[in-house]
Amino acid sequence: MKTEEIEVEQQAPATVPEPGRLLSPLVKGVMISAVAGTVVLGGVLPVLPSSSERAVPPAAGSAGRAMDAAAAGADASLPDLTALIRERESYLRAHPRDDRAWAVLGAAYVERGLRTADSAYYPKAERALQASLKTRPAGNVDALNGLAALADARHDYRAAKKWGEASLKLAPKRWTTYPLLIDAYGQLGDYKAVDRALKTLTGLRSGAAVMAREGQVYRDRGWREDALASLTDAAALASTPSEQAAYLHRAGELTWERGEPTEALNYFAQALAADPDHYASLAGKGRALTSLGRTTEAVQAYRSVLTRQPRPEYSLELGELYESIGFGDAAKAQYGLLRKRVDADGANGVDDSLLLGRFEADHGDPRAAVTRLRAEWKRAPSVQTADALGWALHKAGDDKEALTYAKRATDPEHGGTVRSALIAYHRGEVERELKLDGPARRHIGEALRINPAFSPLLAPLAKAALAALGDPPAGRPDKARGTGANAAPAPRPHAAPRSSAPERPESRRPASQSPAARPTAPVAPPKPSAPPAKPPAPAKPSPRQAPQTPKPPGA
C-alpha cells in the first residue's frame, strides 16, 4: 500500500445515501476551514473524534498545526496539510471504522487538490468521504460538508447545494456550511439565496473567515470599496500566514480588476511573503506585471506558477500573453497544455466547461463553444456563464441572440452587478456589431475606465473600437455612464443588510497595521484579538515601464 493514500474501496458503499434520508439527531458542532483561496473558496476539516471509535488526536507538530488552523476556520500551510494527510492515513490503517477520521482525510484531500491544482486527489477524497458515510450513514454532518466542498471543487454546484442543504437540516447553526453554499448558490445564479446565506452566516459568526466571505460577495455585487475593506480587515485578523496570504491575494485580485496593477502587485508580494507556497498569488503577480507592460517578468511568473500549480486557466493567460507579443508557437503550446489539463480534470470528475467554452470562443471553434456553453447555462446559469455564452454567440455570428445573454450578464435583477471590464467590453462589441453605436460606445468606454489593461489581447482591440466609434453625435451626447451594471455604481437590490456585517472599527486601527506598509517583509499573523488593520492607502502609481519583449521558451 502506498504511503500517499489509503485505498478505501472495501469500506466505500456502493451508493452514497441520499441526503434527504439522513434524519438523525444533531451531531456535535465541529469547526472546519471556511475559506481556501482560488476558484473555489472552501475546505472542510472536521476535528472532533467520532462516536463510533474514539480518534487519536493528531500528533503535535505539523499535523497538529493543520488541525488547529482548521478549528479556527483558517488555512493550514501546504506542508502542514501534507503532514495531516499522512498522519490520518497512518491512523486509519489501524482504525478503519473511525468515521470522523475518514471525513478529516477526505476533506484534506479536497483542500490539497485545490491548493496544488491536482485533481487526482478528488477521487481519493470521494472514496474517503463515502467510507465515512458508510461507517456512520445517519447524522454525519462532517462527511456531508466534505462532499459539498468536493462538489464545489469539481464545479458540480447542484451537488454542492444538495449536500450543503442536507447538512444544514441536521445542523442549521453550523456556520462553516454556509460558505460552501454561498459558492454553490452564486454559480447557480441564485443571488437572493447568496444574500440569505450571508446574512445567516454573519449572524452566527464574525472574524477573518467571515469577513473574507463578505468581501467576495461584495465584490460580486460591485461594491468594491466595501469588498476591499472586508478583505484587508480579514488579512489583518488572520490567524495563520497561509490564511493571511489567501485574503491578501483576494485583495490583489480586486485591485487588479479595478485597474490598479501597481497596488495589486503590492498585495501579491505581501501574500507571497506571508506564504511562499501561495501559488495563486504568483499567477496574480504575472497578471499585474502584464498590465504594467513588464512582459519578461510576467512570462517568468506564469512559467514558475505552472510548474507548481498547473491550472488550465493559467495556461490560457500565458498563451494569450505570448500571442499578444507575437510568440504564436509558444501560445499554441500553452493552449495544447490547457486542453490536456482540462482532459485530466475531466477524468477526475471536474467540469471545466465554462473555461473550455471561453477558450474555444476566442481560440478554437466558436460553434462548439456555443454548444458547450448552452449546456453549461442549463447546469449553472451564473453571470459568468451568461457572459461567456453571449460572447461565444457573437464569435459564431449570432449577435442578436448574443445581446440577450450580454444584457443578462449586466442586468442587476439577474445578479449582473459585478464591475468587470471584460463583461462590459463583450457587451459593447456585440452592440457595435449590431450598429448600436451609442450603447457600444458607452460599454466599451466603461470597460476601459474600469481597467485599461484588462486583457493583453482584447484591451488594444477595445481602444481601437472606441476610436473607430468616434465621438457622440453633436447635440446627442452619450451619457457618461452606460445603462448596464458595469457602467454605473451597482445598486443593491438583494443585499444583506449592512448591519449584519461584522463591525469594522476603523478609528482604532493604527497605521502601522496596514498591510501596505510591509510590501516585502514577511507578515507576522496578528493575534485574533488584535484590532483590524486599516485598508492600505492607494499607492501612487509608478510610471509605466516600457514593454519588455521576452525571449521565446528555450531561446
Coordinates of C-alpha atoms in Angstrom, one line a residue:
M1 CA 0.0 0.0 0.0
K2 CA 1.3 3.4 -0.9
T3 CA 2.1 5.8 1.8
E4 CA 0.5 8.7 0.0
E5 CA -3.0 7.4 0.3
I6 CA -5.3 4.7 1.7
E7 CA -7.5 2.9 -0.8
V8 CA -11.0 2.6 0.6
E9 CA -12.9 0.6 -1.9
Q10 CA -13.7 -2.1 0.7
Q11 CA -15.2 0.5 3.1
A12 CA -17.0 2.6 0.5
P13 CA -20.7 1.9 0.0
A14 CA -22.0 1.0 -3.5
T15 CA -24.1 4.1 -3.5
V16 CA -24.0 7.2 -1.3
P17 CA -27.0 7.6 0.9
E18 CA -29.5 10.2 -0.3
P19 CA -29.2 13.3 1.8
G20 CA -32.9 13.6 2.3
R21 CA -32.9 10.3 4.4
L22 CA -30.2 11.5 6.8
L23 CA -32.6 12.5 9.6
S24 CA -30.7 11.6 12.8
P25 CA -30.3 13.9 15.8
L26 CA -27.9 16.8 15.5
V27 CA -24.2 15.9 16.0
K28 CA -21.8 18.0 17.9
G29 CA -20.5 21.2 16.3
V30 CA -17.2 20.8 14.6
M31 CA -15.0 23.7 13.3
I32 CA -13.9 23.4 9.7
S33 CA -11.9 25.6 7.3
A34 CA -14.2 28.1 5.8
V35 CA -12.1 29.8 3.2
A36 CA -9.4 28.5 0.9
G37 CA -8.3 30.8 -1.9
T38 CA -8.8 30.3 -5.7
V39 CA -11.6 29.3 -7.8
V40 CA -13.4 27.7 -5.0
L41 CA -13.1 29.3 -1.6
G42 CA -13.8 26.5 0.8
G43 CA -12.3 23.4 2.5
V44 CA -13.5 21.1 5.2
L45 CA -11.5 19.7 8.1
P46 CA -13.6 18.2 10.9
V47 CA -11.6 18.0 14.2
L48 CA -13.6 16.1 16.8
P49 CA -13.4 12.4 17.5
S50 CA -16.1 10.1 16.2
S51 CA -18.7 8.5 18.4
S52 CA -18.1 5.0 16.9
E53 CA -14.3 4.8 17.6
R54 CA -12.5 7.5 19.6
A55 CA -10.0 9.0 17.3
V56 CA -6.4 9.7 18.5
P57 CA -5.7 13.4 18.1
P58 CA -3.1 14.3 15.5
A59 CA 0.5 14.3 16.9
A60 CA 2.0 17.6 17.9
G61 CA 3.8 19.4 15.1
S62 CA 2.7 19.9 11.5
A63 CA -0.4 17.7 11.6
G64 CA -1.5 19.3 14.9
R65 CA -1.0 22.8 13.5
A66 CA -3.2 21.9 10.5
M67 CA -6.0 20.7 12.8
D68 CA -5.6 23.8 14.9
A69 CA -5.9 26.0 11.9
A70 CA -9.0 24.2 10.8
A71 CA -10.6 24.6 14.2
A72 CA -10.1 28.3 13.8
G73 CA -11.6 28.4 10.3
A74 CA -8.1 29.2 8.9
D75 CA -6.0 27.9 6.1
A76 CA -3.2 25.5 7.0
S77 CA 0.2 25.7 5.3
L78 CA 0.7 23.3 2.5
P79 CA 3.5 21.4 4.4
D80 CA 1.2 21.1 7.5
L81 CA -1.7 19.9 5.3
T82 CA 0.5 17.3 3.8
A83 CA 1.6 16.1 7.2
L84 CA -2.1 15.9 8.3
I85 CA -2.9 13.7 5.3
R86 CA 0.0 11.3 6.2
E87 CA -1.0 11.2 9.8
R88 CA -4.7 10.4 9.1
E89 CA -3.7 7.8 6.5
S90 CA -1.5 6.1 9.1
Y91 CA -4.1 6.2 11.8
L92 CA -6.8 4.8 9.6
R93 CA -4.8 1.7 8.8
A94 CA -5.2 0.7 12.4
H95 CA -8.7 2.3 12.9
P96 CA -10.7 1.8 9.7
R97 CA -14.1 2.3 11.4
D98 CA -13.4 5.8 12.5
D99 CA -15.9 7.9 10.5
R100 CA -14.6 11.2 11.7
A101 CA -11.0 10.3 10.7
W102 CA -12.3 9.4 7.2
A103 CA -14.1 12.7 6.9
V104 CA -10.9 14.6 8.0
L105 CA -8.9 12.7 5.4
G106 CA -11.4 13.3 2.6
A107 CA -11.6 17.0 3.4
A108 CA -7.8 17.3 3.5
Y109 CA -7.6 15.6 0.1
V110 CA -10.1 18.2 -1.3
E111 CA -8.1 21.1 0.1
R112 CA -4.8 19.7 -1.2
G113 CA -6.3 19.2 -4.6
L114 CA -7.4 22.8 -4.6
R115 CA -4.0 24.1 -3.4
T116 CA -1.9 22.2 -5.8
A117 CA -4.3 22.0 -8.8
D118 CA -4.0 18.3 -8.7
S119 CA -7.5 16.9 -9.4
A120 CA -6.2 13.3 -8.8
Y121 CA -6.9 14.0 -5.1
Y122 CA -10.6 14.3 -5.7
P123 CA -11.4 10.6 -6.4
K124 CA -9.4 9.8 -3.2
A125 CA -11.5 12.4 -1.4
E126 CA -14.7 10.8 -2.6
R127 CA -13.7 7.4 -1.5
A128 CA -12.7 8.6 1.9
L129 CA -15.9 10.6 2.4
Q130 CA -18.1 7.7 1.2
A131 CA -16.2 5.4 3.7
S132 CA -17.2 7.9 6.4
L133 CA -20.8 7.8 5.4
K134 CA -20.9 4.0 5.3
T135 CA -19.4 3.9 8.8
R136 CA -22.0 6.4 10.1
P137 CA -24.7 6.8 7.5
A138 CA -27.0 9.0 9.7
G139 CA -26.2 12.4 11.1
N140 CA -22.8 12.5 9.5
V141 CA -22.5 16.3 9.0
D142 CA -18.8 16.2 8.6
A143 CA -19.0 13.9 5.6
L144 CA -21.8 15.9 4.1
N145 CA -19.8 19.1 4.3
G146 CA -16.8 17.3 2.8
L147 CA -19.0 16.2 -0.1
A148 CA -20.3 19.7 -0.6
A149 CA -16.7 21.0 -0.7
L150 CA -15.7 18.3 -3.1
A151 CA -18.6 19.1 -5.4
D152 CA -17.7 22.8 -5.4
A153 CA -14.1 21.9 -6.3
R154 CA -15.4 19.8 -9.2
H155 CA -17.7 22.7 -10.3
D156 CA -20.7 20.4 -9.7
Y157 CA -22.7 23.2 -8.0
R158 CA -26.1 21.4 -7.9
A159 CA -24.5 18.5 -6.0
A160 CA -22.8 21.0 -3.6
K161 CA -26.2 22.6 -3.0
K162 CA -27.7 19.2 -2.3
W163 CA -25.0 18.1 0.2
G164 CA -24.8 21.5 1.9
E165 CA -28.5 21.9 2.4
A166 CA -28.7 18.3 3.7
S167 CA -26.0 19.3 6.3
L168 CA -28.0 22.4 7.3
K169 CA -31.1 20.3 8.0
L170 CA -29.0 18.4 10.6
A171 CA -27.1 21.3 12.0
P172 CA -28.5 24.7 11.0
K173 CA -26.2 26.6 13.2
R174 CA -23.0 25.0 11.8
W175 CA -21.5 28.3 10.4
T176 CA -18.9 26.6 8.3
T177 CA -21.6 25.1 6.0
Y178 CA -22.7 28.5 4.8
P179 CA -19.6 29.4 2.8
L180 CA -19.9 26.2 0.9
L181 CA -23.5 27.0 0.0
I182 CA -22.6 30.6 -0.9
D183 CA -20.2 29.3 -3.5
A184 CA -22.8 27.0 -4.9
Y185 CA -25.7 29.5 -4.9
G186 CA -23.6 32.1 -6.7
Q187 CA -22.6 29.7 -9.5
L188 CA -26.2 28.6 -9.9
G189 CA -27.3 32.2 -10.3
D190 CA -29.4 32.2 -7.1
Y191 CA -28.2 35.5 -5.8
K192 CA -31.0 36.0 -3.3
A193 CA -30.0 32.7 -1.7
V194 CA -26.5 34.0 -1.5
D195 CA -27.7 37.1 0.4
R196 CA -29.8 35.0 2.8
A197 CA -26.9 32.6 3.5
L198 CA -24.5 35.6 4.1
K199 CA -27.0 37.2 6.5
T200 CA -27.3 34.0 8.4
L201 CA -23.5 33.4 8.4
T202 CA -22.7 36.9 9.7
G203 CA -25.4 36.4 12.4
L204 CA -23.7 33.2 13.6
R205 CA -20.1 34.1 13.3
S206 CA -17.6 37.0 13.0
G207 CA -13.9 37.1 12.3
A208 CA -11.5 36.8 9.5
A209 CA -13.0 33.9 7.5
V210 CA -16.5 35.6 7.6
M211 CA -15.1 39.0 6.6
A212 CA -13.3 37.4 3.6
R213 CA -16.5 35.7 2.6
E214 CA -18.3 39.1 2.8
G215 CA -15.6 40.7 0.7
Q216 CA -16.2 38.1 -2.1
V217 CA -19.9 38.7 -2.1
Y218 CA -19.5 42.4 -2.0
R219 CA -17.1 42.2 -5.0
D220 CA -19.7 40.2 -6.9
R221 CA -22.3 43.0 -6.1
G222 CA -20.0 45.7 -7.5
W223 CA -19.4 47.2 -4.0
R224 CA -15.6 47.4 -4.5
E225 CA -14.8 49.7 -1.6
D226 CA -16.7 47.5 0.8
A227 CA -15.1 44.4 -0.6
L228 CA -11.6 45.8 -0.2
A229 CA -12.3 46.9 3.4
S230 CA -13.6 43.5 4.3
L231 CA -10.6 41.7 2.7
T232 CA -7.9 43.9 4.2
D233 CA -9.6 43.6 7.6
A234 CA -9.7 39.8 7.2
A235 CA -6.0 39.8 6.3
A236 CA -5.2 41.8 9.5
L237 CA -7.1 39.4 11.7
A238 CA -5.9 36.2 10.0
S239 CA -4.6 33.6 12.5
T240 CA -2.1 31.9 10.2
P241 CA 0.3 33.1 7.4
S242 CA -1.5 30.9 4.9
E243 CA -4.9 32.4 5.8
Q244 CA -3.4 35.9 5.6
A245 CA -1.9 35.1 2.1
A246 CA -5.3 33.9 0.9
Y247 CA -7.0 37.2 1.9
L248 CA -4.2 39.4 0.6
H249 CA -4.5 37.5 -2.7
R250 CA -8.2 38.3 -3.0
A251 CA -7.4 42.0 -2.3
G252 CA -4.8 41.9 -5.1
E253 CA -7.3 40.4 -7.5
L254 CA -9.8 43.1 -6.6
T255 CA -7.4 45.9 -7.1
W256 CA -6.2 44.5 -10.4
E257 CA -9.9 44.3 -11.6
R258 CA -10.2 47.9 -10.7
G259 CA -7.4 48.9 -13.0
E260 CA -4.7 49.4 -10.3
P261 CA -1.9 46.9 -11.2
T262 CA 0.7 48.6 -9.1
E263 CA -1.4 48.2 -6.0
A264 CA -2.3 44.7 -7.0
L265 CA 1.4 43.8 -7.3
N266 CA 2.0 45.1 -3.8
Y267 CA -0.8 42.8 -2.4
F268 CA 0.5 39.8 -4.3
A269 CA 4.1 40.4 -3.0
Q270 CA 2.7 40.6 0.6
A271 CA 0.8 37.3 0.1
L272 CA 3.9 35.5 -1.2
A273 CA 6.0 37.0 1.7
A274 CA 3.4 35.5 4.2
D275 CA 3.2 32.2 2.4
P276 CA 5.7 31.4 -0.4
D277 CA 3.5 28.4 -1.4
H278 CA 0.5 30.6 -2.2
Y279 CA 0.9 29.9 -5.9
A280 CA -2.3 31.8 -6.9
S281 CA -0.6 35.0 -5.9
L282 CA 2.3 34.2 -8.2
A283 CA -0.2 33.9 -11.0
G284 CA -1.8 37.2 -9.9
K285 CA 1.7 38.7 -10.0
G286 CA 2.0 37.6 -13.6
R287 CA -1.3 39.2 -14.4
A288 CA -0.4 42.6 -12.8
L289 CA 3.0 42.6 -14.5
T290 CA 1.3 42.0 -17.8
S291 CA -0.9 45.1 -17.2
L292 CA 2.2 47.1 -16.4
G293 CA 3.9 46.1 -19.7
R294 CA 6.6 44.2 -17.8
T295 CA 6.2 41.2 -20.1
T296 CA 9.5 39.5 -19.4
E297 CA 8.8 39.3 -15.7
A298 CA 5.2 38.3 -16.4
V299 CA 6.2 35.4 -18.5
Q300 CA 8.7 34.3 -15.8
A301 CA 5.9 34.4 -13.1
Y302 CA 3.5 32.4 -15.2
R303 CA 6.0 29.8 -16.1
S304 CA 7.0 29.5 -12.5
V305 CA 3.5 29.0 -11.2
L306 CA 2.7 26.5 -13.9
T307 CA 5.4 24.2 -12.6
R308 CA 3.8 24.3 -9.2
Q309 CA 0.1 24.8 -9.7
P310 CA -0.7 23.8 -13.3
R311 CA -4.2 25.3 -13.6
P312 CA -5.6 25.4 -17.2
E313 CA -6.7 29.0 -16.7
Y314 CA -3.0 30.0 -16.1
S315 CA -2.1 28.3 -19.4
L316 CA -4.8 30.3 -21.1
E317 CA -3.4 33.6 -19.6
L318 CA 0.2 32.8 -20.5
G319 CA -0.9 31.7 -24.0
E320 CA -2.7 35.0 -24.6
L321 CA 0.3 36.9 -23.3
Y322 CA 2.6 35.1 -25.7
E323 CA 0.1 35.7 -28.5
S324 CA 0.0 39.4 -27.7
I325 CA 3.8 39.8 -28.1
G326 CA 4.0 37.7 -31.3
F327 CA 5.1 34.3 -30.0
G328 CA 2.5 32.3 -31.8
D329 CA 4.1 28.9 -31.4
A330 CA 4.6 29.4 -27.7
A331 CA 1.0 30.4 -27.4
K332 CA -0.2 27.3 -29.3
A333 CA 1.9 25.1 -26.9
Q334 CA 0.1 26.6 -23.9
Y335 CA -3.3 26.1 -25.5
G336 CA -2.3 22.5 -26.1
L337 CA -1.4 22.1 -22.4
L338 CA -4.7 23.7 -21.5
R339 CA -6.6 21.0 -23.4
K340 CA -4.6 18.3 -21.7
R341 CA -5.2 19.6 -18.3
V342 CA -8.9 20.0 -18.9
D343 CA -9.0 16.4 -20.1
A344 CA -7.1 15.3 -16.9
D345 CA -9.5 17.2 -14.7
G346 CA -12.5 15.7 -16.5
A347 CA -11.1 12.2 -15.8
N348 CA -11.2 13.1 -12.1
G349 CA -14.7 14.5 -12.1
V350 CA -14.0 18.2 -12.7
D351 CA -16.3 20.0 -15.1
D352 CA -14.2 22.8 -16.9
S353 CA -17.0 23.5 -19.4
L354 CA -17.0 27.3 -18.7
L355 CA -13.3 27.7 -19.1
L356 CA -13.2 25.5 -22.2
G357 CA -16.1 27.3 -23.7
R358 CA -14.3 30.7 -23.2
F359 CA -11.2 29.3 -24.8
E360 CA -13.0 27.8 -27.8
A361 CA -14.8 31.0 -28.4
D362 CA -11.6 33.0 -28.8
H363 CA -9.0 30.5 -29.9
G364 CA -10.9 27.4 -31.3
D365 CA -14.3 26.6 -32.7
P366 CA -16.9 29.2 -31.6
R367 CA -19.8 27.0 -32.7
A368 CA -18.5 24.2 -30.5
A369 CA -18.2 26.8 -27.7
V370 CA -21.9 27.7 -28.1
T371 CA -22.9 24.1 -27.8
R372 CA -20.8 23.6 -24.7
L373 CA -21.9 26.8 -23.1
R374 CA -25.6 26.2 -23.7
A375 CA -25.3 23.0 -21.7
E376 CA -23.4 24.9 -19.1
W377 CA -26.1 27.6 -18.9
K378 CA -28.7 24.9 -18.1
R379 CA -26.4 23.5 -15.5
A380 CA -25.1 26.7 -13.9
P381 CA -26.9 29.9 -15.0
S382 CA -24.5 32.4 -13.4
V383 CA -23.4 35.8 -14.6
Q384 CA -20.2 34.3 -15.8
T385 CA -22.0 31.7 -17.9
A386 CA -24.3 34.3 -19.4
D387 CA -21.3 36.5 -20.4
A388 CA -19.4 33.5 -21.9
L389 CA -22.4 32.2 -23.9
G390 CA -23.2 35.7 -25.2
W391 CA -19.6 36.1 -26.3
A392 CA -19.5 32.7 -28.0
L393 CA -22.7 33.5 -29.9
H394 CA -21.1 36.8 -31.0
K395 CA -18.0 35.0 -32.2
A396 CA -20.2 32.4 -34.0
G397 CA -22.0 35.3 -35.8
D398 CA -25.3 35.3 -33.9
D399 CA -25.2 38.8 -32.4
K400 CA -28.9 39.2 -31.9
E401 CA -29.1 36.3 -29.5
A402 CA -25.7 37.2 -28.1
L403 CA -27.1 40.5 -27.0
T404 CA -29.8 38.8 -24.9
Y405 CA -27.2 37.0 -22.9
A406 CA -24.8 40.0 -22.7
K407 CA -27.7 42.1 -21.3
R408 CA -28.4 39.3 -18.8
A409 CA -24.8 39.4 -17.6
T410 CA -25.1 43.1 -16.9
D411 CA -28.7 43.1 -15.5
P412 CA -28.9 43.8 -11.8
E413 CA -32.1 41.8 -11.5
H414 CA -30.2 38.7 -12.5
G415 CA -27.1 39.3 -10.4
G416 CA -25.2 41.2 -13.1
T417 CA -23.7 43.8 -10.8
V418 CA -20.0 42.8 -10.8
R419 CA -17.9 45.6 -12.3
S420 CA -16.0 43.7 -14.9
A421 CA -14.1 45.3 -17.8
L422 CA -14.3 42.0 -19.7
I423 CA -18.1 41.7 -19.4
A424 CA -18.6 45.4 -20.3
Y425 CA -16.3 45.0 -23.4
H426 CA -18.1 41.9 -24.5
R427 CA -21.5 43.6 -24.4
G428 CA -20.0 46.7 -26.2
E429 CA -18.6 44.7 -29.0
V430 CA -21.9 42.9 -29.6
E431 CA -23.7 46.2 -29.7
R432 CA -21.1 47.6 -32.1
E433 CA -21.7 44.7 -34.5
L434 CA -25.4 45.4 -34.3
K435 CA -24.8 49.1 -35.2
L436 CA -25.9 50.2 -31.7
D437 CA -23.2 52.9 -31.6
G438 CA -24.4 54.7 -28.5
P439 CA -24.6 51.7 -26.2
A440 CA -21.4 50.3 -27.8
R441 CA -19.5 53.5 -27.1
R442 CA -20.7 53.6 -23.5
H443 CA -19.9 50.0 -22.7
I444 CA -16.5 49.8 -24.4
G445 CA -15.6 53.1 -22.8
E446 CA -16.7 51.8 -19.4
A447 CA -14.6 48.7 -19.9
L448 CA -11.5 50.9 -20.4
R449 CA -12.4 53.1 -17.4
I450 CA -12.7 50.0 -15.2
N451 CA -9.4 48.5 -16.2
P452 CA -7.5 49.9 -19.2
A453 CA -5.3 46.8 -19.4
F454 CA -7.9 44.1 -18.7
S455 CA -6.5 41.7 -21.4
P456 CA -3.3 41.7 -23.4
L457 CA -5.3 40.7 -26.5
L458 CA -8.6 42.5 -26.0
A459 CA -7.7 45.8 -24.4
P460 CA -5.9 47.0 -27.5
L461 CA -9.0 46.0 -29.6
A462 CA -11.2 47.8 -27.2
K463 CA -9.2 51.0 -27.6
A464 CA -9.3 50.7 -31.4
A465 CA -13.0 50.0 -31.4
L466 CA -13.7 53.1 -29.2
A467 CA -11.6 55.2 -31.5
A468 CA -13.5 53.9 -34.6
L469 CA -16.8 54.7 -33.0
G470 CA -15.7 58.3 -32.5
D471 CA -17.4 61.0 -30.5
P472 CA -21.2 61.0 -29.9
P473 CA -23.3 63.0 -32.5
A474 CA -23.5 66.7 -31.8
G475 CA -26.4 67.6 -29.7
R476 CA -27.0 64.0 -28.6
P477 CA -24.0 63.2 -26.3
D478 CA -23.8 59.8 -24.8
K479 CA -24.3 59.7 -21.1
A480 CA -21.1 59.5 -19.1
R481 CA -22.3 56.2 -17.7
G482 CA -23.9 53.3 -19.5
T483 CA -27.1 51.5 -18.9
G484 CA -25.6 48.3 -17.7
A485 CA -24.5 47.3 -14.3
N486 CA -20.9 47.5 -15.4
A487 CA -21.4 51.1 -16.4
A488 CA -22.6 52.7 -13.2
P489 CA -22.2 52.0 -9.5
A490 CA -24.2 48.9 -8.8
P491 CA -27.5 49.2 -7.0
R492 CA -28.1 46.9 -4.1
P493 CA -31.3 45.1 -4.9
H494 CA -30.8 42.0 -2.9
A495 CA -28.1 42.9 -0.4
A496 CA -27.9 41.5 3.1
P497 CA -28.4 44.4 5.5
R498 CA -25.1 46.1 6.3
S499 CA -26.0 45.9 10.0
S500 CA -25.5 42.1 9.7
A501 CA -21.8 42.6 8.7
P502 CA -19.1 42.5 11.3
E503 CA -18.3 45.9 12.6
R504 CA -15.1 47.4 11.3
P505 CA -13.8 49.9 14.0
E506 CA -11.6 51.9 11.6
S507 CA -10.9 54.6 14.2
R508 CA -9.0 52.1 16.3
R509 CA -6.7 50.8 13.6
P510 CA -3.1 52.2 13.9
A511 CA -1.5 53.0 10.6
S512 CA 1.4 50.6 11.4
Q513 CA -1.0 47.7 10.9
S514 CA -1.8 48.5 7.3
P515 CA -0.8 45.6 5.1
A516 CA 0.5 48.0 2.5
A517 CA 3.2 49.2 4.9
R518 CA 5.0 45.9 4.7
P519 CA 5.3 45.2 0.9
T520 CA 8.4 42.9 1.1
A521 CA 9.0 41.6 4.6
P522 CA 7.1 38.5 5.8
V523 CA 3.9 39.5 7.7
A524 CA 3.5 38.0 11.1
P525 CA -0.1 36.9 11.7
P526 CA -1.8 39.2 14.2
K527 CA -3.5 37.7 17.2
P528 CA -7.2 37.2 16.7
S529 CA -8.0 39.7 19.4
A530 CA -6.0 42.5 17.7
P531 CA -8.0 45.3 16.2
P532 CA -8.4 45.1 12.4
A533 CA -6.0 46.9 10.2
K534 CA -6.8 50.0 8.2
P535 CA -7.1 49.3 4.5
P536 CA -3.9 50.3 2.7
A537 CA -3.8 53.8 1.3
P538 CA -3.7 53.8 -2.5
A539 CA -0.1 53.9 -3.6
K540 CA 1.0 56.5 -6.2
P541 CA 1.3 54.5 -9.4
S542 CA 4.9 54.4 -10.7
P543 CA 5.5 55.5 -14.3
R544 CA 4.6 52.7 -16.6
Q545 CA 7.7 50.9 -17.7
A546 CA 8.3 50.3 -21.4
P547 CA 7.1 46.9 -22.6
Q548 CA 9.8 44.3 -22.5
T549 CA 9.9 41.5 -25.0
P550 CA 10.9 38.2 -23.5
K551 CA 12.8 35.6 -25.4
P552 CA 10.6 32.6 -26.5
P553 CA 10.8 29.5 -24.4
G554 CA 14.0 27.6 -25.0
A555 CA 15.8 30.5 -26.6

